[in-house]
Short mmCIF file of C-alpha atoms in Angstrom, two decimals:
data_model
loop_
_atom_site.label_atom_id
_atom_site.label_comp_id
_atom_site.label_asym_id
_atom_site.label_seq_id
_atom_site.Cartn_x
_atom_site.Cartn_y
_atom_site.Cartn_z
CA MET R 15 -104.77 -42.29 -3.09
CA ASN R 16 -106.98 -44.17 -0.41
CA ALA R 17 -108.18 -41.32 1.57
CA LEU R 18 -109.39 -39.49 -1.44
CA LYS R 19 -111.73 -42.49 -2.48
CA LEU R 20 -112.85 -42.72 0.86
CA ARG R 21 -113.66 -38.97 1.08
CA ASP R 22 -115.53 -39.57 -3.17
CA LEU R 23 -117.29 -42.48 -1.32
CA LEU R 24 -118.39 -40.68 1.81
CA LEU R 25 -119.80 -37.84 -0.19
CA LEU R 26 -121.69 -39.65 -2.83
CA LEU R 27 -123.38 -41.19 0.06
CA LEU R 28 -124.96 -38.20 1.77
CA SER R 29 -125.12 -36.81 -1.21
CA ALA R 30 -127.51 -40.46 -1.84
CA SER R 31 -129.05 -39.28 1.86
CA VAL R 32 -129.81 -36.25 0.98
CA SER R 33 -131.56 -36.65 -2.07
CA ALA R 34 -134.10 -39.10 -0.20
CA GLU R 35 -134.35 -37.05 1.91
CA VAL R 36 -135.39 -34.46 -0.08
CA GLN R 37 -137.52 -36.55 -2.53
CA ASN R 38 -139.28 -37.58 0.59
CA CYS R 39 -140.34 -34.45 2.20
CA VAL R 40 -141.70 -33.58 -1.52
CA THR R 41 -143.86 -36.54 -1.79
CA GLN R 42 -145.08 -35.81 2.16
CA THR R 43 -146.14 -32.11 1.03
CA LYS R 44 -147.95 -33.07 -1.84
CA ASN R 45 -150.45 -35.68 -0.12
CA SER R 46 -150.81 -33.35 2.73
CA THR R 47 -151.29 -31.03 -0.05
CA SER R 48 -153.93 -33.69 -1.61
CA ASP R 49 -155.73 -34.24 1.48
CA GLN R 50 -157.03 -31.32 2.58
CA PRO R 51 -160.41 -30.42 2.08
CA ALA R 52 -160.70 -26.96 -0.64
CA ALA R 53 -160.61 -23.69 0.63
CA ASP R 54 -165.05 -23.66 0.44
CA ASP R 55 -166.14 -25.34 -1.81
CA THR R 56 -170.01 -24.74 -0.77
CA ILE R 57 -171.89 -23.58 -2.54
CA TYR R 58 -174.80 -21.12 -2.42
CA VAL R 59 -178.56 -20.90 -3.51
CA GLY R 60 -180.87 -18.57 -2.56
CA LEU R 61 -184.84 -18.38 -2.96
CA HIS R 62 -187.31 -15.39 -2.66
CA VAL R 63 -190.36 -16.51 -2.33
CA ALA R 64 -193.73 -16.12 -4.43
CA THR R 65 -197.04 -17.14 -3.46
CA ASP R 66 -200.41 -16.48 -5.66
CA SER R 67 -204.08 -16.29 -4.54
CA THR R 68 -204.23 -20.32 -4.42
CA PHE R 69 -201.74 -20.68 -2.22
CA ARG R 70 -202.82 -18.33 0.26
CA ALA R 71 -206.68 -19.00 -0.17
CA CYS R 72 -205.60 -22.83 1.30
CA SER R 73 -203.45 -21.81 4.00
CA PRO R 74 -204.06 -21.44 7.25
CA PHE R 75 -200.96 -18.72 7.61
CA LYS R 76 -202.32 -15.43 7.35
CA ASP R 77 -198.53 -12.08 7.44
CA GLU R 78 -196.07 -12.19 9.98
CA ALA R 79 -197.32 -16.40 10.17
CA LEU R 80 -196.61 -16.99 6.50
CA ARG R 81 -193.73 -14.95 6.48
CA GLU R 82 -192.46 -17.30 8.88
CA TYR R 83 -194.12 -21.13 7.67
CA LEU R 84 -192.19 -20.08 4.20
CA SER R 85 -188.45 -18.88 5.95
CA ALA R 86 -189.45 -22.45 7.66
CA PHE R 87 -190.16 -23.65 4.36
CA VAL R 88 -186.65 -23.00 3.06
CA LYS R 89 -185.10 -24.07 6.15
CA ALA R 90 -186.41 -27.56 4.94
CA VAL R 91 -185.56 -28.09 0.99
CA SER R 92 -182.37 -26.90 2.49
CA LEU R 93 -181.94 -29.83 5.08
CA ARG R 94 -182.57 -32.11 2.61
CA PHE R 95 -178.85 -31.39 1.29
CA GLN R 96 -177.01 -30.86 4.83
CA ALA R 97 -175.72 -34.32 3.91
CA LEU R 98 -173.44 -32.94 0.89
CA GLU R 99 -170.35 -32.38 1.39
CA SER R 100 -168.20 -32.24 -2.10
CA PRO R 101 -169.45 -29.57 -2.60
CA ALA R 102 -171.91 -28.69 0.71
CA VAL R 103 -174.84 -26.78 -1.02
CA LYS R 104 -176.82 -23.91 2.13
CA VAL R 105 -181.07 -23.06 0.33
CA MET R 106 -181.29 -20.01 2.22
CA PHE R 107 -184.59 -17.34 2.14
CA LEU R 108 -184.22 -14.56 0.57
CA GLY R 109 -187.63 -12.88 1.69
CA SER R 110 -191.12 -13.12 0.58
CA SER R 111 -194.11 -11.51 -1.92
CA GLU R 112 -197.27 -12.41 -2.99
CA LEU R 113 -197.50 -12.21 -7.27
CA THR R 114 -198.98 -9.18 -8.34
CA ARG R 115 -203.04 -9.56 -10.19
CA GLU R 116 -200.68 -8.69 -14.09
CA GLN R 117 -197.95 -11.01 -13.10
CA GLU R 118 -200.54 -14.17 -11.93
CA LEU R 119 -202.90 -13.83 -15.22
CA LYS R 120 -199.52 -13.76 -16.64
CA ILE R 121 -198.03 -16.92 -14.52
CA ILE R 122 -200.46 -19.05 -13.41
CA GLY R 123 -202.64 -18.17 -16.23
CA ASN R 124 -206.82 -18.54 -13.71
CA GLU R 125 -207.87 -17.02 -10.63
CA LYS R 126 -210.86 -20.14 -11.08
CA SER R 127 -210.87 -22.01 -7.63
CA VAL R 128 -207.87 -24.70 -6.55
CA SER R 129 -210.64 -28.20 -8.16
CA SER R 130 -210.29 -29.04 -11.60
CA MET R 131 -206.98 -26.95 -12.32
CA GLU R 132 -203.94 -26.55 -13.33
CA VAL R 133 -200.97 -24.52 -14.25
CA LYS R 134 -199.05 -24.59 -17.13
CA GLY R 135 -196.35 -25.05 -15.94
CA GLY R 136 -194.58 -24.68 -19.48
CA ASP R 137 -196.18 -21.08 -19.78
CA ALA R 138 -195.12 -20.65 -16.59
CA ILE R 139 -191.99 -21.28 -16.34
CA LYS R 140 -191.28 -18.86 -19.69
CA HIS R 141 -192.78 -16.04 -18.03
CA MET R 142 -191.29 -16.15 -15.32
CA MET R 143 -188.04 -14.52 -17.20
CA ASP R 144 -190.13 -11.78 -17.15
CA ILE R 145 -190.17 -11.20 -13.54
CA THR R 146 -186.47 -12.95 -12.97
CA THR R 147 -184.87 -10.15 -15.21
CA ASP R 148 -186.84 -7.02 -12.82
CA VAL R 149 -185.64 -8.10 -9.67
CA GLU R 150 -182.14 -8.46 -11.87
CA TYR R 151 -181.32 -12.61 -10.47
CA VAL R 152 -180.66 -13.06 -13.99
CA GLY R 153 -176.55 -14.61 -13.59
CA THR R 154 -177.10 -14.82 -9.64
CA ASN R 155 -176.89 -18.03 -7.27
CA LYS R 156 -180.72 -15.73 -6.86
CA LEU R 157 -183.82 -18.32 -7.70
CA PHE R 158 -187.06 -16.20 -7.98
CA TYR R 159 -190.12 -19.31 -6.65
CA ILE R 160 -193.16 -20.14 -7.16
CA LEU R 161 -195.87 -22.27 -5.05
CA THR R 162 -198.86 -23.18 -5.71
CA ALA R 163 -201.89 -25.16 -4.34
CA LEU R 164 -202.87 -25.75 -8.42
CA ASN R 165 -201.05 -29.22 -9.97
CA VAL R 166 -198.40 -28.78 -12.06
CA THR R 167 -197.96 -29.36 -15.35
CA GLU R 168 -195.62 -29.75 -18.72
CA GLU R 169 -198.21 -28.98 -20.87
CA ILE R 170 -197.00 -25.98 -23.43
CA THR R 171 -199.60 -23.94 -25.26
CA GLU R 172 -199.13 -24.47 -28.60
CA ASN R 173 -199.79 -21.51 -31.12
CA LYS R 174 -202.72 -22.33 -33.99
CA PRO R 175 -201.90 -21.73 -36.95
CA ASN R 176 -205.00 -20.68 -38.27
CA ASP R 177 -205.91 -18.65 -35.63
CA LYS R 178 -207.58 -15.71 -37.04
CA VAL R 179 -207.51 -12.14 -36.43
CA PRO R 180 -211.39 -11.11 -35.13
CA ILE R 181 -212.80 -7.66 -36.91
CA PRO R 182 -214.36 -5.12 -34.42
CA SER R 183 -218.14 -5.53 -36.38
CA ASP R 184 -218.95 -2.19 -36.12
CA SER R 185 -217.56 1.09 -35.39
CA SER R 186 -218.74 1.34 -31.55
CA GLU R 187 -216.50 -1.73 -30.71
CA ASP R 188 -212.33 -1.63 -30.52
CA TYR R 189 -210.26 -3.50 -30.21
CA SER R 190 -208.84 -3.13 -26.53
CA THR R 191 -211.91 -4.37 -25.95
CA ILE R 192 -211.39 -7.36 -27.86
CA GLU R 193 -207.77 -7.90 -27.23
CA SER R 194 -209.43 -8.08 -23.41
CA SER R 195 -211.19 -10.80 -24.53
CA GLU R 196 -208.92 -12.47 -26.17
CA GLU R 197 -207.24 -12.53 -23.38
CA ARG R 198 -208.92 -13.46 -20.95
CA SER R 199 -210.07 -16.92 -23.31
CA ALA R 200 -206.42 -17.35 -23.03
CA VAL R 201 -205.80 -17.28 -19.65
CA VAL R 202 -208.38 -20.35 -19.59
CA ALA R 203 -207.72 -21.75 -21.64
CA ARG R 204 -204.38 -22.26 -20.15
CA SER R 205 -205.43 -22.68 -16.89
CA MET R 206 -207.05 -26.04 -17.45
CA SER R 207 -206.17 -29.40 -18.78
CA ASN R 208 -206.97 -30.77 -21.92
CA LYS R 209 -208.87 -33.66 -21.24
CA ASN R 210 -205.98 -34.61 -18.47
CA LYS R 211 -203.35 -34.28 -21.13
CA TYR R 212 -200.97 -33.51 -18.60
CA GLY R 213 -200.09 -35.72 -15.55
CA ASN R 214 -198.86 -33.41 -12.11
CA VAL R 215 -195.20 -33.07 -11.33
CA PHE R 216 -195.61 -31.76 -8.51
CA GLY R 217 -193.32 -28.50 -9.94
CA LEU R 218 -191.21 -27.80 -12.93
CA SER R 219 -187.65 -26.25 -13.70
CA GLN R 220 -184.86 -26.17 -15.58
CA PHE R 221 -182.04 -28.40 -16.38
CA GLY R 222 -178.61 -26.00 -14.95
CA THR R 223 -179.95 -22.89 -15.38
CA ILE R 224 -179.14 -20.28 -11.58
CA CYS R 225 -176.43 -18.61 -13.33
CA SER R 226 -178.18 -18.55 -16.57
CA ILE R 227 -181.72 -17.10 -16.41
CA SER R 228 -183.53 -19.29 -14.49
CA GLY R 229 -187.73 -20.05 -12.37
CA ALA R 230 -189.09 -22.20 -10.87
CA ILE R 231 -192.76 -23.32 -9.56
CA SER R 232 -193.77 -26.35 -7.50
CA GLN R 233 -197.12 -27.44 -5.40
CA ASP R 234 -197.61 -26.97 -1.88
CA ASN R 235 -201.13 -25.88 0.26
CA GLY R 236 -199.32 -23.97 2.88
CA ARG R 237 -200.60 -25.84 5.98
CA ASP R 238 -198.22 -28.87 6.26
CA PHE R 239 -194.92 -28.61 4.46
CA SER R 240 -196.37 -30.60 2.16
CA GLY R 241 -193.98 -29.29 -1.42
CA VAL R 242 -190.87 -28.96 0.29
CA THR R 243 -189.49 -32.62 -1.21
CA ALA R 244 -190.42 -30.82 -4.67
CA ALA R 245 -188.73 -28.38 -4.05
CA ALA R 246 -185.87 -30.10 -3.46
CA VAL R 247 -186.22 -31.55 -6.70
CA GLN R 248 -186.40 -28.10 -8.59
CA VAL R 249 -183.28 -26.76 -6.91
CA ALA R 250 -181.08 -30.17 -7.95
CA THR R 251 -182.36 -29.20 -11.28
CA VAL R 252 -181.76 -25.83 -12.28
CA LEU R 253 -178.48 -26.54 -9.89
CA GLY R 254 -177.38 -29.35 -13.46
CA PRO R 255 -174.42 -31.16 -13.12
CA ARG R 256 -173.15 -28.61 -10.18
CA TYR R 257 -175.62 -31.18 -8.04
CA LYS R 258 -173.97 -34.45 -7.09
CA GLY R 259 -176.26 -35.55 -4.88
CA SER R 260 -178.98 -38.76 -4.57
CA ILE R 261 -182.47 -36.46 -5.18
CA THR R 262 -183.65 -37.55 -7.98
CA ARG R 263 -183.78 -35.68 -11.35
CA ARG R 264 -185.56 -36.21 -13.87
CA TYR R 265 -185.16 -39.53 -16.22
CA CYS R 266 -184.01 -39.66 -20.23
CA PRO R 267 -184.48 -42.63 -21.22
CA ASP R 268 -182.72 -43.49 -24.59
CA TYR R 269 -186.05 -44.30 -25.93
CA ASP R 270 -188.79 -42.72 -24.33
CA ASP R 271 -192.96 -44.08 -25.82
CA VAL R 272 -194.15 -40.84 -22.98
CA GLU R 273 -192.59 -37.65 -24.27
CA THR R 274 -194.04 -33.95 -23.99
CA PRO R 275 -191.42 -31.10 -25.72
CA PHE R 276 -191.56 -30.48 -22.24
CA HIS R 277 -189.49 -32.75 -21.97
CA MET R 278 -187.75 -33.64 -23.98
CA ASP R 279 -186.28 -30.37 -24.47
CA GLU R 280 -184.81 -30.69 -20.47
CA CYS R 281 -183.80 -34.44 -21.85
CA SER R 282 -182.02 -32.08 -24.49
CA ARG R 283 -180.05 -29.41 -21.95
CA ILE R 284 -178.94 -33.38 -19.53
CA LYS R 285 -177.56 -34.86 -22.53
CA LEU R 286 -175.76 -31.81 -23.61
CA SER R 287 -174.49 -30.69 -20.19
CA LEU R 288 -172.91 -35.13 -19.30
CA THR R 289 -171.38 -34.62 -22.93
CA GLN R 290 -169.79 -30.82 -22.73
CA LYS R 291 -168.87 -32.66 -18.94
CA ALA R 292 -167.00 -35.98 -20.58
CA GLY R 293 -165.09 -33.07 -22.69
CA ASN R 294 -164.22 -30.02 -20.37
CA GLY R 295 -164.92 -31.28 -17.38
CA ASP R 296 -167.62 -29.82 -14.62
CA GLY R 297 -167.70 -26.43 -16.32
CA ASP R 298 -167.66 -24.16 -13.53
CA ASP R 299 -166.93 -21.02 -15.23
CA ASP R 300 -170.47 -21.12 -16.11
CA TYR R 301 -171.97 -21.91 -12.93
CA ALA R 302 -169.56 -19.57 -10.77
CA CYS R 303 -172.48 -17.54 -9.13
CA LEU R 304 -172.92 -20.72 -7.52
CA TYR R 305 -169.46 -20.08 -4.62
CA GLU R 306 -170.50 -15.97 -4.06
CA LYS R 307 -171.92 -16.19 -0.07
CA ILE R 308 -175.57 -14.34 0.01
CA GLU R 309 -175.27 -11.84 2.29
CA ASP R 310 -179.11 -10.48 2.22
CA SER R 311 -180.56 -13.75 3.66
CA GLN R 312 -183.53 -13.29 5.71
CA SER R 313 -183.72 -16.78 7.17
CA ASN R 314 -184.30 -17.14 11.42
CA GLY R 315 -182.86 -20.38 10.77
CA GLU R 316 -186.73 -21.69 12.15
CA THR R 317 -188.04 -25.30 10.89
CA PRO R 318 -190.84 -27.06 9.96
CA SER R 319 -190.40 -28.11 13.61
CA THR R 320 -189.85 -25.33 15.79
CA PHE R 321 -192.46 -23.08 13.88
CA PHE R 322 -195.09 -25.83 14.84
CA GLU R 323 -193.52 -25.15 18.11
CA LYS R 324 -193.95 -22.30 18.24
CA HIS R 325 -197.60 -22.26 16.91
CA ARG R 326 -199.63 -24.21 19.00
CA GLY R 327 -202.58 -23.34 17.75
CA TRP R 328 -201.97 -26.04 14.63
CA THR R 329 -200.35 -28.66 14.74
CA PRO R 330 -199.06 -31.01 12.61
CA CYS R 331 -201.48 -33.62 12.35
CA GLY R 332 -204.20 -30.18 12.91
CA MET R 333 -202.14 -29.23 9.46
CA ALA R 334 -202.25 -32.94 7.26
CA PHE R 335 -205.67 -34.23 8.88
CA ILE R 336 -208.87 -31.91 9.74
CA GLY R 337 -210.09 -32.89 13.25
CA SER R 338 -207.37 -35.13 13.83
CA THR R 339 -204.61 -34.69 17.01
CA GLU R 340 -201.39 -36.55 17.69
CA CYS R 341 -203.06 -40.03 18.94
CA THR R 342 -202.69 -41.54 22.96
CA GLU R 343 -200.64 -44.26 24.71
CA LYS R 344 -204.53 -45.50 25.40
CA SER R 345 -206.13 -45.26 21.65
CA ASP R 346 -206.46 -47.98 19.97
CA ALA R 347 -206.72 -46.66 16.33
CA ALA R 348 -202.61 -45.52 16.68
CA VAL R 349 -200.42 -46.45 14.48
CA PRO R 350 -197.46 -47.39 15.98
CA ALA R 351 -194.77 -44.31 14.64
CA SER R 352 -191.39 -44.07 15.41
CA ALA R 353 -188.85 -41.15 16.19
CA CYS R 354 -189.44 -39.97 13.09
CA GLN R 355 -192.86 -40.63 12.64
CA MET R 356 -196.27 -39.68 14.37
CA SER R 357 -199.71 -40.96 14.67
CA CYS R 358 -202.58 -38.81 14.46
CA CYS R 359 -206.35 -39.95 15.64
CA ILE R 360 -210.08 -38.97 14.63
CA ALA R 361 -211.85 -38.98 17.18
CA GLN R 362 -215.37 -40.35 16.20
CA SER R 363 -218.95 -40.12 17.53
CA ILE R 364 -220.02 -43.95 15.41
CA LEU R 365 -217.29 -45.15 14.44
CA PRO R 366 -214.59 -46.24 15.63
CA SER R 367 -211.41 -43.71 15.66
CA MET R 368 -209.68 -43.68 12.84
CA ALA R 369 -205.87 -43.25 12.46
CA TYR R 370 -202.74 -41.66 10.32
CA GLN R 371 -199.17 -41.95 9.86
CA ILE R 372 -197.37 -38.65 8.79
CA PRO R 373 -193.63 -37.69 8.72
CA ALA R 374 -192.41 -35.76 11.69
CA PRO R 375 -191.73 -32.16 10.98
CA ASP R 376 -188.03 -30.83 9.50
CA GLY R 377 -185.54 -30.01 12.24
CA THR R 378 -187.47 -32.95 14.79
CA LYS R 379 -184.93 -33.97 17.22
CA CYS R 380 -184.66 -37.88 17.43
CA GLY R 381 -182.15 -40.90 18.43
CA GLU R 382 -178.91 -39.48 20.09
CA GLY R 383 -176.71 -36.30 19.39
CA SER R 384 -177.06 -33.92 16.98
CA LYS R 385 -179.42 -36.14 14.54
CA VAL R 386 -183.26 -34.65 13.67
CA CYS R 387 -185.95 -35.71 10.68
CA VAL R 388 -185.54 -35.28 7.69
CA ASP R 389 -188.30 -35.99 4.84
CA GLY R 390 -190.01 -39.16 8.45
CA ASP R 391 -185.38 -40.16 8.68
CA CYS R 392 -183.53 -39.12 11.20
CA VAL R 393 -179.98 -37.58 9.81
CA ALA R 394 -177.26 -36.69 10.92
CA PHE R 395 -178.08 -33.15 11.96
CA SER R 396 -175.01 -30.14 10.55
CA ALA R 397 -174.76 -26.51 12.22
CA GLN R 398 -173.53 -24.67 9.09
CA THR R 399 -176.90 -26.18 7.14
#
């Protein structure tokens, strides 16, 4: 009897020990699984860059050099996202093209010089949808992106209800002539700002539209990558709730004294997105296209820094301030420069030399290890960007 009780006690202890071991194993497995990153938590955005006539007129780069500039431009945009990990964002260059005359008339709305001219961004975004459809970018992670030298505003052409349809005065005047005249008037009206009511916002796009029907436009001088920051904002904007970084996008306070119709529409999009996120998670199904790898990238890995190293006839200082060169150590006018800042001097025959400070080109090596300059700061560089 005592032997039987002893056996039962031993079996009970053994069972408890096995159960504890199994529980411990399950717990360790769960912890191990949760510590592992997702198989591929990277999202991909491809940019096809189209340039208008004002951009090309302002840029000294032509043909292959211009294409390399645009590739380096997109690489610089990608660098603005390179610190992100959850999810990581890769921005890729899909190639470039020139807007046709017809496309430019619809989207940009003018054939005038850069001075005193602006693009009505609200109109531009609307007219870009036709191109997005034609190139089969609808529902993809590929973005049709326009660079212009003009200011970009949020203005939208308003339809006037009392507009009258003109009637030919005689049989010799046909409707096609009147229509083309009306088109020209609309072009001028669209490109000329109404008493500067709308300020330059540098770029425009719509929140969270990347996997539906999307387009973006921003300003760049075609010389020194001046529009990279604005372009990064547009990419972050079209990513909508899937972007988790620190790039500042549209601010939508509860009360806003300065509102444009475009701004109000965008804030409605953003607030709706936040509401949906609170109720149904991130809405990943709407952005599934972002996880599709882009196989037709035309990027050669060139950054603004390597671009200027390759084309030594053009310098960062000379492109930022015409006639300037990087200051020498002997120059009295030099502005103290850090690893990611450059001091540019303009020699003058009578007056003392003048100096200006500019950020070093994105991708310039700095500090120790693999750090590079991004927007004037020295940051760790990921080779996966």
